[in-house]
Coordinates of C-alpha atoms in Angstrom, one line a residue:
Chain L
X1 CA 9.2 16.9 6.0
X2 CA 10.8 18.1 2.8
X3 CA 9.3 16.7 -0.4
X4 CA 12.3 17.8 -2.6
X5 CA 14.7 16.1 -0.2
X6 CA 12.4 13.1 -0.3
X7 CA 12.6 13.0 -4.1
X8 CA 16.4 12.8 -3.9
X9 CA 16.4 10.3 -1.1
X10 CA 13.9 8.2 -3.0
X11 CA 16.3 7.9 -6.0
X12 CA 17.0 4.3 -4.8
X13 CA 13.2 3.5 -4.5
X14 CA 12.4 4.5 -8.1
X15 CA 13.8 1.2 -9.5
X16 CA 10.8 -0.7 -8.1
X17 CA 8.2 1.9 -7.1
X18 CA 8.7 4.2 -10.2
X19 CA 9.6 7.9 -10.4
X20 CA 5.9 8.6 -10.5
X21 CA 5.1 6.2 -7.7
X22 CA 3.5 3.6 -9.9
X23 CA 5.3 0.3 -9.3
X24 CA 7.1 -1.2 -12.2
X25 CA 6.6 -4.7 -10.8
X26 CA 3.1 -6.2 -10.3
X27 CA 4.0 -7.6 -6.8
X28 CA 5.1 -4.2 -5.5
X29 CA 2.8 -1.5 -4.4
X30 CA 2.1 1.8 -6.1
X31 CA 3.0 4.6 -3.6
X32 CA 1.8 7.6 -5.5
X33 CA -0.8 9.6 -3.5
X34 CA -0.6 7.0 -0.7
X35 CA -1.4 8.2 2.9
X36 CA 1.8 9.8 4.3
X37 CA 1.3 8.4 7.8
X38 CA 0.8 4.9 6.4
X39 CA 3.9 5.2 4.2
X40 CA 5.9 6.2 7.3
X41 CA 4.5 3.2 9.3
X42 CA 5.3 0.8 6.5
X43 CA 8.9 2.0 6.0
X44 CA 9.4 1.8 9.8
X45 CA 8.0 -1.7 9.9
X46 CA 10.6 -2.8 7.4
X47 CA 13.3 -0.8 9.2
X48 CA 12.4 -2.3 12.6
X49 CA 11.9 -5.9 11.4
X50 CA 8.1 -5.9 11.9
X51 CA 7.9 -6.6 8.2
X52 CA 10.6 -8.6 6.5
X53 CA 11.3 -8.4 2.8
X54 CA 14.5 -9.4 0.9
X55 CA 14.7 -5.9 -0.8
X56 CA 12.8 -3.6 1.5
X57 CA 14.4 -4.7 4.8
X58 CA 18.0 -3.7 3.7
X59 CA 16.6 -0.6 1.9
X60 CA 14.9 0.7 5.1
X61 CA 17.5 -0.4 7.6
X62 CA 19.7 2.7 7.2
X63 CA 17.0 5.4 7.1
X64 CA 16.7 8.1 9.7
X65 CA 13.4 9.5 11.0
X66 CA 14.0 12.5 8.7
X67 CA 14.7 10.3 5.7
X68 CA 11.5 8.4 6.3
X69 CA 9.4 11.6 6.7
X70 CA 10.9 13.1 3.5
X71 CA 10.5 9.9 1.4
X72 CA 6.9 9.4 2.6
X73 CA 6.1 13.0 2.0
X74 CA 7.5 12.8 -1.5
X75 CA 5.5 9.7 -2.6
X76 CA 2.3 10.9 -0.9
X77 CA 2.6 14.2 -2.8
X78 CA 2.5 12.4 -6.2
X79 CA -0.8 12.2 -8.2
X80 CA -2.4 8.8 -7.4
X81 CA -2.7 7.8 -11.0
X82 CA 0.9 8.5 -11.7
X83 CA 2.1 9.9 -15.1
X84 CA 1.4 7.1 -17.4
X85 CA -1.6 6.1 -15.3
X86 CA -0.6 2.5 -16.0
X87 CA -2.1 0.1 -13.5
Chain O
X1 CA -11.6 -13.0 -10.2
X2 CA -15.0 -11.3 -9.9
X3 CA -15.0 -7.6 -9.2
X4 CA -18.7 -7.5 -8.4
X5 CA -18.3 -10.3 -5.9
X6 CA -15.3 -8.5 -4.6
X7 CA -17.3 -5.3 -4.0
X8 CA -19.8 -7.3 -1.9
X9 CA -17.1 -9.3 0.0
X10 CA -15.3 -6.0 0.7
X11 CA -18.3 -4.6 2.5
X12 CA -16.4 -5.2 5.8
X13 CA -13.3 -3.5 4.5
X14 CA -15.1 -0.2 3.6
X15 CA -15.2 1.0 7.2
X16 CA -11.4 1.6 7.1
X17 CA -10.4 1.6 3.5
X18 CA -13.4 3.5 2.1
X19 CA -16.0 2.5 -0.5
X20 CA -13.9 4.3 -3.0
X21 CA -10.7 2.8 -1.7
X22 CA -9.4 6.0 -0.1
X23 CA -8.7 5.1 3.5
X24 CA -10.7 7.1 6.1
X25 CA -7.9 6.8 8.7
X26 CA -4.5 8.4 8.1
X27 CA -2.6 5.3 9.3
X28 CA -4.4 2.9 6.9
X29 CA -3.5 2.6 3.2
X30 CA -5.5 3.8 0.2
X31 CA -6.3 0.7 -1.9
X32 CA -7.9 2.3 -4.9
X33 CA -6.0 1.4 -8.1
X34 CA -3.4 -0.5 -6.2
X35 CA -1.6 -3.4 -8.0
X36 CA -3.9 -6.4 -7.8
X37 CA -1.0 -8.8 -7.2
X38 CA 0.4 -6.7 -4.4
X39 CA -3.1 -6.5 -2.8
X40 CA -3.3 -10.3 -2.9
X41 CA 0.1 -10.7 -1.4
X42 CA -0.6 -8.2 1.4
X43 CA -4.0 -9.9 2.3
X44 CA -2.3 -13.3 2.3
X45 CA 0.5 -12.0 4.5
X46 CA -2.1 -11.0 7.1
X47 CA -4.0 -14.3 6.6
X48 CA -0.9 -16.4 7.0
X49 CA 0.6 -14.4 9.9
X50 CA 3.6 -12.9 7.9
X51 CA 2.1 -9.5 8.8
X52 CA 0.3 -9.0 12.1
X53 CA -2.2 -6.3 12.8
X54 CA -4.9 -6.1 15.4
X55 CA -7.6 -5.5 12.8
X56 CA -6.3 -6.9 9.6
X57 CA -5.2 -10.3 10.9
X58 CA -8.7 -11.4 12.1
X59 CA -10.2 -9.8 8.9
X60 CA -8.0 -11.8 6.6
X61 CA -8.0 -15.1 8.6
X62 CA -11.3 -16.4 7.2
X63 CA -10.7 -15.5 3.6
X64 CA -10.5 -18.1 0.8
X65 CA -8.2 -17.8 -2.2
X66 CA -11.3 -16.8 -4.3
X67 CA -12.3 -14.1 -1.7
X68 CA -8.8 -12.7 -1.8
X69 CA -8.8 -12.6 -5.6
X70 CA -12.2 -11.0 -5.8
X71 CA -11.5 -8.3 -3.1
X72 CA -8.1 -7.5 -4.6
X73 CA -9.7 -7.2 -8.1
X74 CA -12.4 -4.9 -6.7
X75 CA -10.0 -2.4 -5.0
X76 CA -7.5 -2.6 -7.9
X77 CA -10.3 -1.7 -10.3
X78 CA -11.2 1.6 -8.5
X79 CA -9.8 5.0 -9.8
X80 CA -6.6 5.7 -7.9
X81 CA -7.7 9.1 -6.8
X82 CA -11.0 7.8 -5.4
X83 CA -14.3 9.7 -5.6
X84 CA -13.6 12.6 -3.3
X85 CA -9.9 12.5 -4.3
X86 CA -9.3 13.3 -0.7
X87 CA -5.7 12.4 0.3

């Protein structure tokens, strides 16, 4: 997986999950420092319809295996407390 | 919500999610410092069948609203990097 590629592919995720992986919306999860395997499984669950969410389902639907690996690697690589360490 | 109550009620969660909220299994999410509202929504999704998982569904099935609030508050209160800061 390519973290730098993941950073670019995650440009669309930043609006909700934050550039530092700390979600800007209380109902959405922080992704910073999350388990990379779990992130892959969660994205695939939205892509494959196992999980359904108005925003995440369409977001995930177009992603390739490589995209998912890169995006998951990017967020997993971020410091868990994020930049602003805002909860 | 009562964090101390949440710590006790989360005794059964520790086996997978860790006492410090850093999951011991790569496929399971870290919960330390996660958004409290997101944690509540995720637990309810397992309790109400919106999400289905061999372990989480039965775990969540018996939880009351108060249990969910306390457990979510407990894990949200933990430092995001956990004790060992192991990824």
